[in-house]
Amino acid sequence: MQVAVVGGGPAGSLLGILLHRAGLDVVVLERRSVEHVRGRIRAGVLEHPSVTMLREHRLADRVDREGMRHEGVVLSDRGDPLRVDFQGLTGHGVVVYGQTELQKDLFAAIEAEGVEYLDEIEELALGDVTNRPVELRYRRGSREETLLADVVAGCDGAHGVTADAVPRGVRRTYERYYPFGWLGIMAETAPVHPELIYARHERGFALCSMRHARLSRYYLQAPLDTDLGAWPDDRFWDELRRRIPPAAAERLETGPSIEKSLTPLRSAVGEPMAYGFLALAGDAAHSVPPTGAKGLNLALADVVDLAEVLLEAKDPGPEALQAYSDRALRRVWRAVRFSWWMTTVLHRFPDDGPFAERIQDAELALLRSSVAARRAMAEQYVGILP
Ligand code: APR
Ligand code: PHB
């Protein structure tokens, strides 16, 4: 069986590895160069089940050596910190490990095991996905190529082309745009706190995260039309100090940023996640705001489900892929709800007024007073679905 995987980010790379190991013929087709994909800065938190899964597939050596195990997070409400003890509440933690590093680990396996990964492919066009074989045409350098596939996996992210192969009458998209983005920086400074700080503040949300002992990642809620040029590092650090707990603000180590970017926040799910001989996985099928750190974890979980369906079905076709879609969507919607909830509770919504603010007060008061509320939050954050 020939599988074409469109897109070689974390989802496509992992799928390529799992199917190749099982003896299937698989080709990963990636638009950008390997260097570009390897260098991209993206997410940073691996849920407990993601780490377990990577271990099971012998892909977690470096995650285990270099990842930072976190047993909780801090939620700050207008400067007042509340720790949520993941380990105590669920028996599990998460691992802070950059998607950039995970992508390097996946490339190492791809190279060592001889998974076919073609980068810098251009103008990919999908033929009729309701008939087998599906024809994929693309250009690589000056050569026009055609690939015939029994199954196509669309792992081409939020701006890919495979989702468009599902006709408008079949595919329904559920989405919510948030009226703000995250202004993020990376700096070679010590993280301000050993755990992540998610901070609600009247000036807007802030997040203190990290990659390792000398690499910090910070974000500020910012308007969508924010001009990065208007945010020199000093302005960023001053604003961050205002939004986080005073004890953290005092300790904050500042330094030149090595990256600065603005990410809009959006929730979106396209249903179904399969059509004919095409299945979608990861950001190609859904987007979540980064607030719950779910994007990368959802992508990895989709791929594991899809690989299982492809390997278990005798002759995987529309029915098996539909079963994958049904299974994945149940999980996806729970993560969509959680990241929507965290976003809604912690951000300042410019048009929402005092009622919404009081609701946020009540949400945070509930978390502070109720161990059951904290446990529910912790279970969802670490990714165990009771
Ligand atoms: N043809 C081939 N490749 C494409 C095309 C195309 N037309 N369009 C996009 N791609 C590639 C992109 O260059 C990218 O490398 O598909 C890949 C998609 O990767 P990601 O965007 O990383 O998506 P995914 O693998 O689903 O990873 C999950 O979780 O943390 C979040 O958004 C974050 O990237 C992360 C995602
Ligand atoms: C990150 O470190 O980039 C990060 C961490 C947690 C989030 C989002 C992003 O919720």
GROMACS .gro file of C-alpha atoms and ligand atoms in nm:
model
  432
    1MET     CA    1   0.000   0.000   0.000
    2GLN     CA    2   0.132   0.344  -0.096
    3VAL     CA    3   0.062   0.629   0.144
    4ALA     CA    4   0.132   0.991   0.052
    5VAL     CA    5   0.180   1.220   0.350
    6VAL     CA    6   0.143   1.586   0.257
    7GLY     CA    7   0.335   1.810   0.496
    8GLY     CA    8   0.641   1.719   0.700
    9GLY     CA    9   0.593   1.907   1.028
   10PRO     CA   10   0.561   1.704   1.348
   11ALA     CA   11   0.240   1.533   1.235
   12GLY     CA   12   0.364   1.430   0.890
   13SER     CA   13   0.709   1.334   1.016
   14LEU     CA   14   0.574   1.109   1.292
   15LEU     CA   15   0.323   0.946   1.058
   16GLY     CA   16   0.599   0.881   0.804
   17ILE     CA   17   0.809   0.710   1.071
   18LEU     CA   18   0.527   0.493   1.212
   19LEU     CA   19   0.408   0.373   0.871
   20HIS     CA   20   0.759   0.312   0.739
   21ARG     CA   21   0.841   0.105   1.046
   22ALA     CA   22   0.531  -0.105   0.982
   23GLY     CA   23   0.652  -0.181   0.632
   24LEU     CA   24   0.418   0.043   0.430
   25ASP     CA   25   0.537   0.242   0.130
   26VAL     CA   26   0.521   0.600   0.246
   27VAL     CA   27   0.644   0.930   0.104
   28VAL     CA   28   0.638   1.258   0.295
   29LEU     CA   29   0.603   1.563   0.069
   30GLU     CA   30   0.709   1.891   0.233
   31ARG     CA   31   0.690   2.235   0.077
   32ARG     CA   32   0.971   2.400   0.275
   33SER     CA   33   1.337   2.300   0.308
   34VAL     CA   34   1.441   2.058   0.582
   35GLU     CA   35   1.654   2.341   0.729
   36HIS     CA   36   1.349   2.565   0.750
   37VAL     CA   37   1.130   2.301   0.914
   38ARG     CA   38   1.410   2.209   1.156
   39GLY     CA   39   1.460   2.570   1.266
   40ARG     CA   40   1.099   2.682   1.314
   41ILE     CA   41   1.008   2.799   1.664
   42ARG     CA   42   0.668   2.667   1.770
   43ALA     CA   43   0.508   2.506   2.076
   44GLY     CA   44   0.685   2.393   2.391
   45VAL     CA   45   0.481   2.158   2.614
   46LEU     CA   46   0.439   1.781   2.579
   47GLU     CA   47   0.144   1.629   2.763
   48HIS     CA   48   0.196   1.315   2.967
   49PRO     CA   49   0.036   1.085   2.702
   50SER     CA   50   0.251   1.241   2.427
   51VAL     CA   51   0.567   1.163   2.622
   52THR     CA   52   0.450   0.805   2.691
   53MET     CA   53   0.370   0.758   2.323
   54LEU     CA   54   0.711   0.893   2.212
   55ARG     CA   55   0.877   0.654   2.457
   56GLU     CA   56   0.678   0.359   2.327
   57HIS     CA   57   0.804   0.440   1.980
   58ARG     CA   58   1.165   0.488   2.096
   59LEU     CA   59   1.157   0.856   2.003
   60ALA     CA   60   1.195   1.002   2.351
   61ASP     CA   61   1.566   0.955   2.433
   62ARG     CA   62   1.642   1.326   2.416
   63VAL     CA   63   1.301   1.424   2.558
   64ASP     CA   64   1.389   1.213   2.863
   65ARG     CA   65   1.743   1.351   2.888
   66GLU     CA   66   1.687   1.717   2.811
   67GLY     CA   67   1.315   1.783   2.859
   68MET     CA   68   1.216   1.970   3.173
   69ARG     CA   69   0.962   1.779   3.375
   70HIS     CA   70   0.704   2.017   3.521
   71GLU     CA   71   0.477   1.905   3.804
   72GLY     CA   72   0.249   2.208   3.801
   73VAL     CA   73   0.182   2.558   3.669
   74VAL     CA   74   0.108   2.893   3.827
   75LEU     CA   75  -0.211   3.081   3.741
   76SER     CA   76  -0.175   3.444   3.840
   77ASP     CA   77  -0.485   3.660   3.895
   78ARG     CA   78  -0.390   4.028   3.882
   79GLY     CA   79  -0.057   3.950   4.042
   80ASP     CA   80  -0.187   3.697   4.293
   81PRO     CA   81  -0.039   3.352   4.221
   82LEU     CA   82  -0.219   3.017   4.251
   83ARG     CA   83  -0.022   2.699   4.191
   84VAL     CA   84  -0.198   2.404   4.031
   85ASP     CA   85  -0.019   2.089   4.144
   86PHE     CA   86  -0.050   1.852   3.847
   87GLN     CA   87   0.152   1.578   4.012
   88GLY     CA   88  -0.048   1.584   4.335
   89LEU     CA   89  -0.383   1.612   4.158
   90THR     CA   90  -0.335   1.365   3.873
   91GLY     CA   91  -0.019   1.168   3.945
   92HIS     CA   92   0.133   1.307   3.623
   93GLY     CA   93   0.324   1.606   3.497
   94VAL     CA   94   0.410   1.752   3.156
   95VAL     CA   95   0.747   1.792   2.985
   96VAL     CA   96   0.863   2.129   2.859
   97TYR     CA   97   1.045   2.050   2.534
   98GLY     CA   98   1.045   2.269   2.225
   99GLN     CA   99   0.868   2.152   1.913
  100THR     CA  100   1.188   2.260   1.739
  101GLU     CA  101   1.377   1.995   1.935
  102LEU     CA  102   1.110   1.729   1.875
  103GLN     CA  103   1.126   1.804   1.503
  104LYS     CA  104   1.504   1.747   1.513
  105ASP     CA  105   1.449   1.412   1.686
  106LEU     CA  106   1.194   1.312   1.421
  107PHE     CA  107   1.434   1.412   1.142
  108ALA     CA  108   1.708   1.204   1.309
  109ALA     CA  109   1.478   0.897   1.298
  110ILE     CA  110   1.370   0.976   0.939
  111GLU     CA  111   1.733   0.990   0.827
  112ALA     CA  112   1.853   0.689   1.030
  113GLU     CA  113   1.564   0.466   0.921
  114GLY     CA  114   1.545   0.578   0.560
  115VAL     CA  115   1.194   0.724   0.560
  116GLU     CA  116   1.135   0.889   0.223
  117TYR     CA  117   1.101   1.264   0.295
  118LEU     CA  118   1.101   1.496  -0.005
  119ASP     CA  119   1.143   1.862   0.081
  120GLU     CA  120   1.103   2.176  -0.131
  121ILE     CA  121   0.815   2.031  -0.330
  122GLU     CA  122   0.605   2.295  -0.503
  123GLU     CA  123   0.260   2.334  -0.653
  124LEU     CA  124   0.117   2.019  -0.504
  125ALA     CA  125  -0.218   1.932  -0.664
  126LEU     CA  126  -0.444   1.652  -0.542
  127GLY     CA  127  -0.657   1.459  -0.789
  128ASP     CA  128  -0.996   1.304  -0.708
  129VAL     CA  129  -0.967   1.167  -0.355
  130THR     CA  130  -1.281   0.953  -0.385
  131ASN     CA  131  -1.119   0.714  -0.629
  132ARG     CA  132  -0.818   0.495  -0.587
  133PRO     CA  133  -0.539   0.553  -0.669
  134VAL     CA  134  -0.533   0.921  -0.586
  135GLU     CA  135  -0.303   1.119  -0.811
  136LEU     CA  136  -0.071   1.377  -0.659
  137ARG     CA  137   0.116   1.611  -0.892
  138TYR     CA  138   0.395   1.838  -0.779
  139ARG     CA  139   0.713   2.002  -0.893
  140ARG     CA  140   1.055   1.948  -0.735
  141GLY     CA  141   1.324   2.174  -0.880
  142SER     CA  142   1.263   2.164  -1.255
  143ARG     CA  143   1.095   1.821  -1.254
  144GLU     CA  144   0.721   1.766  -1.271
  145GLU     CA  145   0.635   1.454  -1.070
  146THR     CA  146   0.329   1.235  -1.024
  147LEU     CA  147   0.267   1.002  -0.732
  148LEU     CA  148  -0.018   0.752  -0.715
  149ALA     CA  149  -0.136   0.682  -0.362
  150ASP     CA  150  -0.386   0.443  -0.203
  151VAL     CA  151  -0.431   0.680   0.091
  152VAL     CA  152  -0.340   1.047   0.132
  153ALA     CA  153  -0.270   1.189   0.477
  154GLY     CA  154  -0.314   1.566   0.489
  155CYS     CA  155  -0.064   1.686   0.750
  156ASP     CA  156  -0.001   2.021   0.584
  157GLY     CA  157  -0.096   2.250   0.868
  158ALA     CA  158  -0.336   2.541   0.894
  159HIS     CA  159  -0.235   2.688   0.556
  160GLY     CA  160  -0.218   2.365   0.362
  161VAL     CA  161  -0.412   2.253   0.055
  162THR     CA  162  -0.541   1.906   0.141
  163ALA     CA  163  -0.837   2.022   0.352
  164ASP     CA  164  -0.970   2.196   0.040
  165ALA     CA  165  -1.010   1.855  -0.125
  166VAL     CA  166  -1.312   1.797   0.100
  167PRO     CA  167  -1.603   1.958  -0.090
  168ARG     CA  168  -1.776   2.253   0.071
  169GLY     CA  169  -2.103   2.063   0.095
  170VAL     CA  170  -1.938   1.786   0.296
  171ARG     CA  171  -1.699   1.979   0.518
  172ARG     CA  172  -1.829   2.199   0.792
  173THR     CA  173  -1.595   2.436   0.974
  174TYR     CA  174  -1.663   2.552   1.327
  175GLU     CA  175  -1.452   2.847   1.426
  176ARG     CA  176  -1.395   3.132   1.666
  177TYR     CA  177  -1.158   3.420   1.620
  178TYR     CA  178  -1.031   3.597   1.929
  179PRO     CA  179  -0.987   3.974   1.905
  180PHE     CA  180  -0.617   3.967   2.001
  181GLY     CA  181  -0.289   3.787   1.944
  182TRP     CA  182   0.020   3.685   2.139
  183LEU     CA  183   0.334   3.890   2.104
  184GLY     CA  184   0.610   3.641   2.181
  185ILE     CA  185   0.983   3.666   2.241
  186MET     CA  186   1.262   3.417   2.295
  187ALA     CA  187   1.557   3.534   2.506
  188GLU     CA  188   1.877   3.368   2.628
  189THR     CA  189   1.798   3.442   2.991
  190ALA     CA  190   1.716   3.223   3.290
  191PRO     CA  191   1.340   3.153   3.314
  192VAL     CA  192   1.178   3.381   3.571
  193HIS     CA  193   1.020   3.088   3.755
  194PRO     CA  194   1.081   2.710   3.749
  195GLU     CA  195   0.722   2.654   3.631
  196LEU     CA  196   0.508   2.827   3.367
  197ILE     CA  197   0.313   3.133   3.481
  198TYR     CA  198  -0.019   3.201   3.307
  199ALA     CA  199  -0.115   3.554   3.413
  200ARG     CA  200  -0.450   3.726   3.394
  201HIS     CA  201  -0.417   4.104   3.427
  202GLU     CA  202  -0.626   4.413   3.350
  203ARG     CA  203  -0.360   4.518   3.097
  204GLY     CA  204  -0.395   4.180   2.926
  205PHE     CA  205  -0.275   3.822   2.956
  206ALA     CA  206   0.091   3.723   2.987
  207LEU     CA  207   0.270   3.387   2.983
  208CYS     CA  208   0.615   3.304   3.117
  209SER     CA  209   0.750   2.988   2.957
  210MET     CA  210   1.089   2.844   2.874
  211ARG     CA  211   1.286   2.599   2.666
  212HIS     CA  212   1.574   2.525   2.903
  213ALA     CA  213   1.778   2.673   3.188
  214ARG     CA  214   1.914   2.958   2.971
  215LEU     CA  215   1.633   3.005   2.722
  216SER     CA  216   1.308   3.179   2.810
  217ARG     CA  217   0.989   3.222   2.610
  218TYR     CA  218   0.751   3.502   2.708
  219TYR     CA  219   0.422   3.618   2.560
  220LEU     CA  220   0.198   3.922   2.600
  221GLN     CA  221  -0.160   3.952   2.485
  222ALA     CA  222  -0.151   4.224   2.217
  223PRO     CA  223  -0.389   4.374   1.960
  224LEU     CA  224  -0.400   4.196   1.624
  225ASP     CA  225  -0.265   4.501   1.442
  226THR     CA  226   0.041   4.524   1.670
  227ASP     CA  227   0.349   4.653   1.488
  228LEU     CA  228   0.652   4.452   1.605
  229GLY     CA  229   0.867   4.757   1.532
  230ALA     CA  230   0.682   4.943   1.807
  231TRP     CA  231   0.791   4.679   2.058
  232PRO     CA  232   1.163   4.716   2.128
  233ASP     CA  233   1.281   4.470   2.393
  234ASP     CA  234   1.273   4.722   2.679
  235ARG     CA  235   0.907   4.795   2.618
  236PHE     CA  236   0.831   4.423   2.617
  237TRP     CA  237   1.013   4.360   2.946
  238ASP     CA  238   0.846   4.661   3.115
  239GLU     CA  239   0.502   4.545   3.008
  240LEU     CA  240   0.569   4.186   3.113
  241ARG     CA  241   0.680   4.301   3.460
  242ARG     CA  242   0.348   4.479   3.509
  243ARG     CA  243   0.138   4.172   3.431
  244ILE     CA  244   0.309   3.899   3.636
  245PRO     CA  245   0.323   3.849   4.015
  246PRO     CA  246   0.542   4.120   4.180
  247ALA     CA  247   0.785   3.862   4.324
  248ALA     CA  248   0.845   3.728   3.974
  249ALA     CA  249   0.872   4.077   3.825
  250GLU     CA  250   1.152   4.157   4.069
  251ARG     CA  251   1.347   3.847   3.969
  252LEU     CA  252   1.294   3.882   3.595
  253GLU     CA  253   1.620   3.855   3.406
  254THR     CA  254   1.606   4.057   3.085
  255GLY     CA  255   1.827   4.052   2.777
  256PRO     CA  256   1.811   4.093   2.401
  257SER     CA  257   1.538   3.892   2.231
  258ILE     CA  258   1.652   3.642   1.967
  259GLU     CA  259   1.307   3.612   1.813
  260LYS     CA  260   0.992   3.822   1.819
  261SER     CA  261   0.658   3.734   1.661
  262LEU     CA  262   0.284   3.795   1.673
  263THR     CA  263   0.044   3.497   1.664
  264PRO     CA  264  -0.331   3.549   1.618
  265LEU     CA  265  -0.552   3.327   1.834
  266ARG     CA  266  -0.814   3.111   1.671
  267SER     CA  267  -1.016   2.797   1.742
  268ALA     CA  268  -1.125   2.599   1.436
  269VAL     CA  269  -1.239   2.245   1.364
  270GLY     CA  270  -1.321   2.108   1.021
  271GLU     CA  271  -1.555   1.809   1.016
  272PRO     CA  272  -1.520   1.538   0.905
  273MET     CA  273  -1.146   1.475   0.927
  274ALA     CA  274  -1.161   1.227   0.638
  275TYR     CA  275  -1.313   1.212   0.291
  276GLY     CA  276  -1.275   0.929   0.044
  277PHE     CA  277  -0.914   0.812   0.060
  278LEU     CA  278  -0.796   1.133   0.230
  279ALA     CA  279  -0.751   1.174   0.606
  280LEU     CA  280  -0.651   1.499   0.776
  281ALA     CA  281  -0.435   1.519   1.088
  282GLY     CA  282  -0.296   1.798   1.306
  283ASP     CA  283  -0.331   2.166   1.218
  284ALA     CA  284  -0.465   2.071   0.873
  285ALA     CA  285  -0.781   1.956   1.051
  286HIS     CA  286  -0.804   2.194   1.345
  287SER     CA  287  -0.645   2.492   1.518
  288VAL     CA  288  -0.648   2.581   1.884
  289PRO     CA  289  -0.528   2.897   2.057
  290PRO     CA  290  -0.192   2.830   2.227
  291THR     CA  291  -0.330   2.895   2.576
  292GLY     CA  292  -0.376   2.529   2.670
  293ALA     CA  293  -0.061   2.408   2.487
  294LYS     CA  294  -0.274   2.159   2.298
  295GLY     CA  295  -0.185   2.211   1.927
  296LEU     CA  296   0.123   1.990   1.905
  297ASN     CA  297  -0.022   1.726   2.138
  298LEU     CA  298  -0.341   1.700   1.934
  299ALA     CA  299  -0.137   1.661   1.617
  300LEU     CA  300   0.064   1.375   1.768
  301ALA     CA  301  -0.249   1.202   1.902
  302ASP     CA  302  -0.422   1.229   1.561
  303VAL     CA  303  -0.126   1.064   1.396
  304VAL     CA  304  -0.120   0.775   1.640
  305ASP     CA  305  -0.493   0.715   1.581
  306LEU     CA  306  -0.452   0.740   1.205
  307ALA     CA  307  -0.152   0.506   1.196
  308GLU     CA  308  -0.347   0.254   1.402
  309VAL     CA  309  -0.644   0.263   1.164
  310LEU     CA  310  -0.420   0.234   0.857
  311LEU     CA  311  -0.230  -0.058   1.004
  312GLU     CA  312  -0.528  -0.245   1.146
  313ALA     CA  313  -0.770  -0.225   0.854
  314LYS     CA  314  -0.707  -0.493   0.592
  315ASP     CA  315  -0.761  -0.251   0.307
  316PRO     CA  316  -0.805   0.094   0.459
  317GLY     CA  317  -1.059   0.293   0.265
  318PRO     CA  318  -1.332   0.550   0.328
  319GLU     CA  319  -1.498   0.350   0.605
  320ALA     CA  320  -1.183   0.302   0.811
  321LEU     CA  321  -1.083   0.665   0.760
  322GLN     CA  322  -1.429   0.776   0.870
  323ALA     CA  323  -1.385   0.573   1.188
  324TYR     CA  324  -1.054   0.754   1.242
  325SER     CA  325  -1.231   1.088   1.197
  326ASP     CA  326  -1.503   0.999   1.449
  327ARG     CA  327  -1.250   0.885   1.707
  328ALA     CA  328  -1.019   1.183   1.658
  329LEU     CA  329  -1.300   1.442   1.669
  330ARG     CA  330  -1.415   1.330   2.014
  331ARG     CA  331  -1.067   1.398   2.147
  332VAL     CA  332  -1.022   1.716   1.942
  333TRP     CA  333  -1.339   1.883   2.073
  334ARG     CA  334  -1.236   1.827   2.433
  335ALA     CA  335  -0.903   1.999   2.369
  336VAL     CA  336  -1.078   2.275   2.173
  337ARG     CA  337  -1.308   2.333   2.469
  338PHE     CA  338  -1.020   2.338   2.715
  339SER     CA  339  -0.807   2.583   2.519
  340TRP     CA  340  -1.114   2.805   2.455
  341TRP     CA  341  -1.186   2.796   2.829
  342MET     CA  342  -0.830   2.885   2.935
  343THR     CA  343  -0.823   3.161   2.675
  344THR     CA  344  -1.159   3.300   2.790
  345VAL     CA  345  -1.076   3.292   3.159
  346LEU     CA  346  -0.735   3.455   3.133
  347HIS     CA  347  -0.750   3.716   2.854
  348ARG     CA  348  -0.891   4.065   2.848
  349PHE     CA  349  -1.167   4.081   2.585
  350PRO     CA  350  -1.178   4.444   2.473
  351ASP     CA  351  -1.556   4.450   2.409
  352ASP     CA  352  -1.678   4.231   2.693
  353GLY     CA  353  -1.726   4.473   2.979
  354PRO     CA  354  -1.774   4.423   3.353
  355PHE     CA  355  -2.005   4.117   3.341
  356ALA     CA  356  -1.738   3.904   3.170
  357GLU     CA  357  -1.478   4.033   3.414
  358ARG     CA  358  -1.686   3.920   3.711
  359ILE     CA  359  -1.729   3.578   3.550
  360GLN     CA  360  -1.349   3.556   3.518
  361ASP     CA  361  -1.317   3.656   3.885
  362ALA     CA  362  -1.559   3.376   3.975
  363GLU     CA  363  -1.377   3.120   3.758
  364LEU     CA  364  -1.046   3.197   3.928
  365ALA     CA  365  -1.207   3.204   4.273
  366LEU     CA  366  -1.350   2.859   4.203
  367LEU     CA  367  -1.007   2.726   4.104
  368ARG     CA  368  -0.858   2.876   4.418
  369SER     CA  369  -1.117   2.730   4.655
  370SER     CA  370  -1.207   2.398   4.494
  371VAL     CA  371  -0.966   2.109   4.469
  372ALA     CA  372  -1.217   1.944   4.232
  373ALA     CA  373  -1.198   2.242   3.994
  374ARG     CA  374  -0.818   2.237   4.005
  375ARG     CA  375  -0.813   1.863   3.943
  376ALA     CA  376  -1.039   1.901   3.640
  377MET     CA  377  -0.806   2.168   3.506
  378ALA     CA  378  -0.496   1.961   3.582
  379GLU     CA  379  -0.635   1.647   3.413
  380GLN     CA  380  -0.706   1.838   3.099
  381TYR     CA  381  -0.374   2.020   3.095
  382VAL     CA  382  -0.163   1.706   3.142
  383GLY     CA  383  -0.384   1.536   2.885
  384ILE     CA  384  -0.536   1.246   3.074
  385LEU     CA  385  -0.896   1.208   2.965
  386PRO     CA  386  -1.099   1.035   3.234
  387APR     N1  387   0.253   2.102   0.030
  387APR     C1  388   0.344   2.042   0.111
  387APR     N2  389   0.367   2.078   0.237
  387APR     C2  390   0.295   2.178   0.288
  387APR     C3  391   0.196   2.246   0.211
  387APR     C4  392   0.177   2.204   0.077
  387APR     N3  393   0.088   2.264  -0.002
  387APR     N4  394   0.140   2.341   0.288
  387APR     C5  395   0.200   2.335   0.408
  387APR     N5  396   0.294   2.237   0.409
  387APR     C6  397   0.381   2.197   0.520
  387APR     C7  398   0.436   2.313   0.602
  387APR     O1  399   0.550   2.370   0.543
  387APR     C8  400   0.467   2.247   0.734
  387APR     O2  401   0.599   2.197   0.741
  387APR     O3  402   0.307   2.122   0.612
  387APR     C9  403   0.370   2.129   0.740
  387APR    C10  404   0.266   2.146   0.848
  387APR     O4  405   0.328   2.145   0.974
  387APR     P1  406   0.271   2.222   1.102
  387APR     O5  407   0.217   2.354   1.060
  387APR     O6  408   0.378   2.219   1.204
  387APR     O7  409   0.146   2.133   1.146
  387APR     P2  410   0.140   1.993   1.223
  387APR     O8  411   0.244   1.899   1.175
  387APR     O9  412  -0.003   1.955   1.221
  387APR    O10  413   0.188   2.031   1.370
  387APR    C11  414   0.106   2.067   1.475
  387APR    O11  415   0.091   2.211   1.661
  387APR    O12  416   0.205   2.346   1.805
  387APR    C12  417   0.113   2.343   1.704
  387APR    O13  418   0.082   2.483   1.517
  387APR    C13  419   0.175   2.415   1.592
  387APR    O14  420   0.309   2.333   1.419
  387APR    C14  421   0.235   2.295   1.520
  387APR    C15  422   0.119   2.206   1.522
  388PHB     C1  423   0.557   2.796   2.480
  388PHB     O1  424   0.650   2.773   2.557
  388PHB     O2  425   0.577   2.835   2.365
  388PHB     C2  426   0.418   2.778   2.528
  388PHB     C3  427   0.395   2.718   2.649
  388PHB     C4  428   0.266   2.702   2.695
  388PHB     C5  429   0.159   2.746   2.619
  388PHB     C6  430   0.182   2.804   2.496
  388PHB     C7  431   0.311   2.820   2.450
  388PHB     O3  432   0.034   2.733   2.665
   0.00000   0.00000   0.00000
